[in-house]
Tab-separated table of C-alpha atoms in Angstrom:
chain	number	residue	atom	x	y	z
A	94	GLY	CA	9.782	-10.549	-9.462
A	95	ALA	CA	10.329	-9.367	-5.787
A	96	VAL	CA	8.288	-11.177	-3.174
A	97	VAL	CA	7.592	-10.518	0.315
A	98	SER	CA	6.240	-13.285	2.394
A	99	GLN	CA	4.199	-12.129	5.644
A	100	HIS	CA	3.302	-14.474	8.265
A	101	PRO	CA	1.081	-15.484	9.626
A	102	SER	CA	-1.795	-14.665	7.549
A	103	ARG	CA	-4.327	-14.983	10.417
A	104	VAL	CA	-4.023	-14.840	14.110
A	105	ILE	CA	-6.106	-14.755	16.989
A	106	CYS	CA	-4.800	-13.973	20.424
A	107	LYS	CA	-6.089	-13.627	23.855
A	108	SER	CA	-6.003	-10.074	25.279
A	109	GLY	CA	-2.800	-9.109	26.887
A	110	THR	CA	-0.573	-11.606	24.913
A	111	SER	CA	1.779	-10.396	22.366
A	112	VAL	CA	1.925	-11.463	18.985
A	113	LYS	CA	4.861	-11.494	16.290
A	114	ILE	CA	4.433	-10.763	12.521
A	115	GLU	CA	7.108	-11.429	10.250
A	116	CYS	CA	7.955	-10.238	6.661
A	117	ARG	CA	10.696	-11.613	4.605
A	118	SER	CA	11.904	-10.807	1.438
A	119	LEU	CA	12.575	-13.760	-0.583
A	120	ASP	CA	14.585	-12.393	-3.902
A	121	PHE	CA	15.757	-9.218	-2.876
A	122	GLN	CA	17.535	-7.240	0.111
A	123	ALA	CA	15.301	-4.894	1.795
A	124	THR	CA	17.159	-2.085	3.160
A	125	THR	CA	13.852	-0.370	4.001
A	126	MET	CA	10.472	-1.984	5.528
A	127	PHE	CA	7.155	-0.054	5.927
A	128	TRP	CA	4.326	-1.514	8.499
A	129	TYR	CA	1.025	-0.435	7.481
A	130	ARG	CA	-2.303	-0.776	9.470
A	131	GLN	CA	-5.453	-0.980	7.757
A	132	PHE	CA	-9.110	-1.135	9.251
A	133	PRO	CA	-11.888	-2.354	7.466
A	134	LYS	CA	-13.206	-0.489	4.281
A	135	GLN	CA	-10.413	1.860	5.054
A	136	SER	CA	-7.125	2.987	3.471
A	137	LEU	CA	-3.719	1.933	4.619
A	138	MET	CA	-2.052	4.117	7.381
A	139	LEU	CA	1.756	4.161	7.946
A	140	MET	CA	2.689	3.251	11.507
A	141	ALA	CA	6.577	3.214	10.890
A	142	THR	CA	9.353	3.106	8.655
A	143	SER	CA	12.468	0.927	9.731
A	144	ASN	CA	15.840	0.590	8.206
A	145	GLU	CA	18.155	-2.429	8.572
A	146	GLY	CA	20.171	-1.894	11.589
A	147	SER	CA	18.613	1.117	12.514
A	148	LYS	CA	15.820	2.059	15.102
A	149	ALA	CA	12.261	2.155	13.209
A	150	THR	CA	10.862	5.746	12.997
A	151	TYR	CA	7.257	5.807	14.145
A	152	GLU	CA	4.503	8.062	12.799
A	153	GLN	CA	2.715	10.327	15.114
A	154	GLY	CA	0.155	8.582	17.390
A	155	VAL	CA	1.471	5.226	17.105
A	156	GLU	CA	2.908	3.713	20.399
A	157	LYS	CA	6.383	2.430	19.896
A	158	ASP	CA	6.352	0.705	23.288
A	159	LYS	CA	3.367	-1.095	21.932
A	160	PHE	CA	4.363	-1.712	18.243
A	161	LEU	CA	8.051	-3.212	18.529
A	162	ILE	CA	9.719	-3.176	14.941
A	163	ASN	CA	13.108	-5.055	14.565
A	164	HIS	CA	14.843	-5.048	11.169
A	165	ALA	CA	17.829	-6.762	12.112
A	166	SER	CA	18.651	-8.340	8.794
A	167	LEU	CA	18.317	-7.281	5.181
A	168	THR	CA	15.657	-9.964	4.719
A	169	LEU	CA	13.519	-9.825	7.760
A	170	SER	CA	11.665	-7.592	9.721
A	171	THR	CA	9.257	-8.234	12.566
A	172	LEU	CA	6.400	-6.334	14.229
A	173	THR	CA	5.419	-7.070	17.659
A	174	VAL	CA	2.181	-6.208	18.914
A	175	THR	CA	2.782	-6.099	22.841
A	176	SER	CA	-0.021	-6.716	25.385
A	177	ALA	CA	-2.295	-6.686	22.682
A	178	HIS	CA	-6.111	-5.536	23.288
A	179	PRO	CA	-9.185	-5.758	21.137
A	180	GLU	CA	-8.722	-2.393	19.696
A	181	ASP	CA	-5.256	-3.530	18.185
A	182	SER	CA	-7.454	-6.034	16.170
A	183	SER	CA	-6.765	-5.008	12.545
A	184	PHE	CA	-5.213	-5.921	9.330
A	185	TYR	CA	-1.410	-5.370	9.218
A	186	ILE	CA	0.579	-5.057	5.978
A	187	CYS	CA	4.509	-4.511	5.382
A	188	SER	CA	6.082	-3.380	2.471
A	189	ALA	CA	9.662	-3.463	1.327
A	190	ARG	CA	12.030	-1.640	-0.628
A	191	ASP	CA	15.163	-3.171	-2.333
A	192	ARG	CA	18.664	-1.941	-1.937
A	193	THR	CA	18.935	-0.998	-5.560
A	194	PHE	CA	15.269	0.106	-5.967
A	195	ASN	CA	15.036	-2.029	-8.901
A	196	TYR	CA	11.783	-3.766	-7.814
A	197	GLY	CA	10.224	-0.762	-6.074
A	198	TYR	CA	8.082	-1.202	-3.266
A	199	THR	CA	6.722	-4.644	-2.756
A	200	PHE	CA	3.866	-5.502	-0.320
A	201	GLY	CA	3.476	-8.399	1.687
A	202	SER	CA	0.105	-10.296	1.493
A	203	GLY	CA	-0.928	-8.962	4.980
A	204	THR	CA	-1.867	-10.466	8.612
A	205	ARG	CA	-5.382	-10.336	10.100
A	206	LEU	CA	-5.065	-9.993	13.913
A	207	THR	CA	-7.806	-10.674	15.904
A	208	VAL	CA	-7.516	-10.343	19.635
A	209	VAL	CA	-10.179	-11.573	22.057
B	178	ALA	CA	1.061	16.540	4.386
B	179	GLN	CA	0.066	15.184	1.035
B	180	THR	CA	-3.596	14.349	0.737
B	181	VAL	CA	-5.203	11.946	-1.717
B	182	THR	CA	-8.700	12.043	-2.397
B	183	GLN	CA	-10.663	9.189	-4.237
B	184	SER	CA	-14.488	10.423	-4.210
B	185	GLN	CA	-15.899	7.301	-5.428
B	186	PRO	CA	-16.459	4.452	-2.729
B	187	GLU	CA	-18.015	2.309	-4.965
B	188	MET	CA	-18.043	1.766	-8.900
B	189	SER	CA	-19.471	-0.795	-10.967
B	190	VAL	CA	-18.971	-1.918	-14.487
B	191	GLN	CA	-20.214	-4.502	-17.047
B	192	GLU	CA	-18.098	-7.222	-18.087
B	193	ALA	CA	-15.990	-5.894	-21.140
B	194	GLU	CA	-16.864	-2.445	-20.736
B	195	THR	CA	-14.534	0.489	-19.671
B	196	VAL	CA	-14.570	2.330	-16.287
B	197	THR	CA	-12.839	5.344	-15.058
B	198	LEU	CA	-11.720	5.688	-11.274
B	199	SER	CA	-11.099	8.933	-9.878
B	200	CYS	CA	-8.375	10.792	-7.653
B	201	THR	CA	-7.159	13.872	-6.913
B	202	TYR	CA	-4.466	14.836	-4.614
B	203	ASP	CA	-2.930	17.713	-3.067
B	204	THR	CA	1.047	18.872	-3.120
B	205	SER	CA	3.242	21.484	-3.043
B	206	GLU	CA	6.071	19.201	-4.634
B	207	SER	CA	6.865	19.480	-8.108
B	208	ASP	CA	8.661	16.015	-8.342
B	209	TYR	CA	6.836	12.920	-7.019
B	210	TYR	CA	5.197	9.496	-8.241
B	211	LEU	CA	1.599	8.487	-8.559
B	212	PHE	CA	0.351	5.046	-8.339
B	213	TRP	CA	-2.647	2.861	-8.644
B	214	TYR	CA	-2.773	-0.378	-6.270
B	215	LYS	CA	-5.341	-3.076	-6.422
B	216	GLN	CA	-6.262	-5.030	-3.427
B	217	PRO	CA	-8.607	-8.034	-4.058
B	218	PRO	CA	-10.370	-10.092	-1.783
B	219	SER	CA	-6.912	-11.926	-0.808
B	220	ARG	CA	-5.861	-8.452	0.585
B	221	GLN	CA	-2.511	-8.455	-1.320
B	222	MET	CA	-1.526	-5.423	-2.735
B	223	ILE	CA	-0.824	-5.252	-6.435
B	224	LEU	CA	0.869	-2.581	-8.179
B	225	VAL	CA	-1.385	-1.853	-11.303
B	226	ILE	CA	0.490	1.300	-12.736
B	227	ARG	CA	2.727	4.312	-11.929
B	228	GLN	CA	3.354	7.748	-13.119
B	229	GLU	CA	6.341	9.943	-12.766
B	230	ALA	CA	5.120	13.494	-12.272
B	231	TYR	CA	7.730	14.817	-14.647
B	232	LYS	CA	6.520	12.732	-17.563
B	233	GLN	CA	3.862	14.262	-19.648
B	234	GLN	CA	3.042	11.090	-21.425
B	235	ASN	CA	0.205	8.926	-19.581
B	236	ALA	CA	1.243	5.738	-18.386
B	237	THR	CA	-0.203	2.728	-19.749
B	238	GLU	CA	-0.060	-1.133	-19.050
B	239	ASN	CA	-2.168	-3.283	-21.351
B	240	ARG	CA	-5.872	-2.576	-20.403
B	241	PHE	CA	-5.007	-0.250	-17.761
B	242	SER	CA	-4.187	3.633	-18.444
B	243	VAL	CA	-4.225	6.684	-16.505
B	244	ASN	CA	-5.208	10.492	-17.245
B	245	PHE	CA	-2.656	12.550	-15.371
B	246	GLN	CA	-3.489	16.249	-15.121
B	247	LYS	CA	-0.769	17.752	-13.227
B	248	ALA	CA	-1.983	21.109	-13.266
B	249	ALA	CA	-5.269	19.904	-11.991
B	250	LYS	CA	-3.656	17.260	-9.773
B	251	SER	CA	-5.832	14.868	-11.051
B	252	PHE	CA	-4.966	11.170	-11.744
B	253	SER	CA	-7.547	8.981	-12.849
B	254	LEU	CA	-7.339	5.243	-13.770
B	255	LYS	CA	-9.392	3.755	-16.875
B	256	ILE	CA	-9.788	-0.088	-17.144
B	257	SER	CA	-10.831	-1.232	-20.579
B	258	ASP	CA	-12.406	-4.294	-21.474
B	259	SER	CA	-13.235	-4.909	-17.823
B	260	GLN	CA	-12.909	-8.623	-16.880
B	261	LEU	CA	-14.183	-10.427	-13.594
B	262	GLY	CA	-10.703	-10.544	-12.451
B	263	ASP	CA	-10.711	-6.837	-12.281
B	264	ALA	CA	-13.015	-6.892	-9.316
B	265	ALA	CA	-11.000	-5.217	-6.685
B	266	MET	CA	-10.611	-2.388	-4.401
B	267	TYR	CA	-8.265	0.157	-5.892
B	268	PHE	CA	-6.391	2.594	-3.973
B	269	CYS	CA	-4.543	5.767	-5.554
B	270	ALA	CA	-1.308	6.639	-4.096
B	271	TYR	CA	1.040	9.519	-3.809
B	272	ARG	CA	4.972	9.282	-2.946
B	273	SER	CA	7.548	12.047	-3.155
B	274	ALA	CA	10.311	11.520	-5.220
B	275	PRO	CA	12.965	11.713	-2.634
B	276	GLY	CA	10.853	9.954	0.083
B	277	ASN	CA	9.703	6.833	1.131
B	278	GLN	CA	6.228	7.504	2.486
B	279	PHE	CA	3.160	6.405	0.506
B	280	TYR	CA	-0.189	8.454	0.947
B	281	PHE	CA	-3.203	6.255	-0.046
B	282	GLY	CA	-6.520	7.577	-0.853
B	283	THR	CA	-9.447	5.906	0.836
B	284	GLY	CA	-10.327	3.503	-2.130
B	285	THR	CA	-12.728	2.598	-4.665
B	286	SER	CA	-14.588	-0.882	-4.581
B	287	LEU	CA	-14.932	-2.063	-7.934
B	288	THR	CA	-17.629	-4.539	-9.148
B	289	VAL	CA	-17.648	-6.321	-12.592
B	290	ILE	CA	-21.205	-7.368	-13.485
B	291	PRO	CA	-21.066	-10.534	-15.730
């Protein structure tokens, strides 16, 4: 079946630094990638949607200059948290939709970001 | 915007018994999809079952089945013969037929008691 590999699974960074999270679709071409944020014991909140080769579309309230999304190829999308602060600590999950939609929407395994 | 409501933050069930998780949603659309996702401690989101709104027949996947009441905008998940591995957070989700965005409920934490 379709697999989305997300790395790293956990990362701890110092306040003010940047962190990059990668999501790769292993068995299919992901034309669309979604990035979610999940706070403890809460639901997933969509941050942005990116289509391969296009600029990401951000949800209201999400700072596009802080959360940089790149979707340069059909198998790789990255989320970079720039100048991270403790309030950015959260669980980030990507989800990919394949070109043919045969696989529907596949989620990555998530990244636990802790900013100290 | 569409909203998805899960009114049971926590549920528990004895192993081998049956449990039903509730979900209601609000939409003005006629064509959409509904989903139940499972999130175990590993945090990996796993699709449990999916229902197309235009289908009257309730979806079934092995021990998992749904009760889809379109007029009432209700979409409950029934887990039969509960197993220890079913313990997880369960999220109900809505997606428009032509759209990409998922709207998730707040989740129900299911505990399976041996």
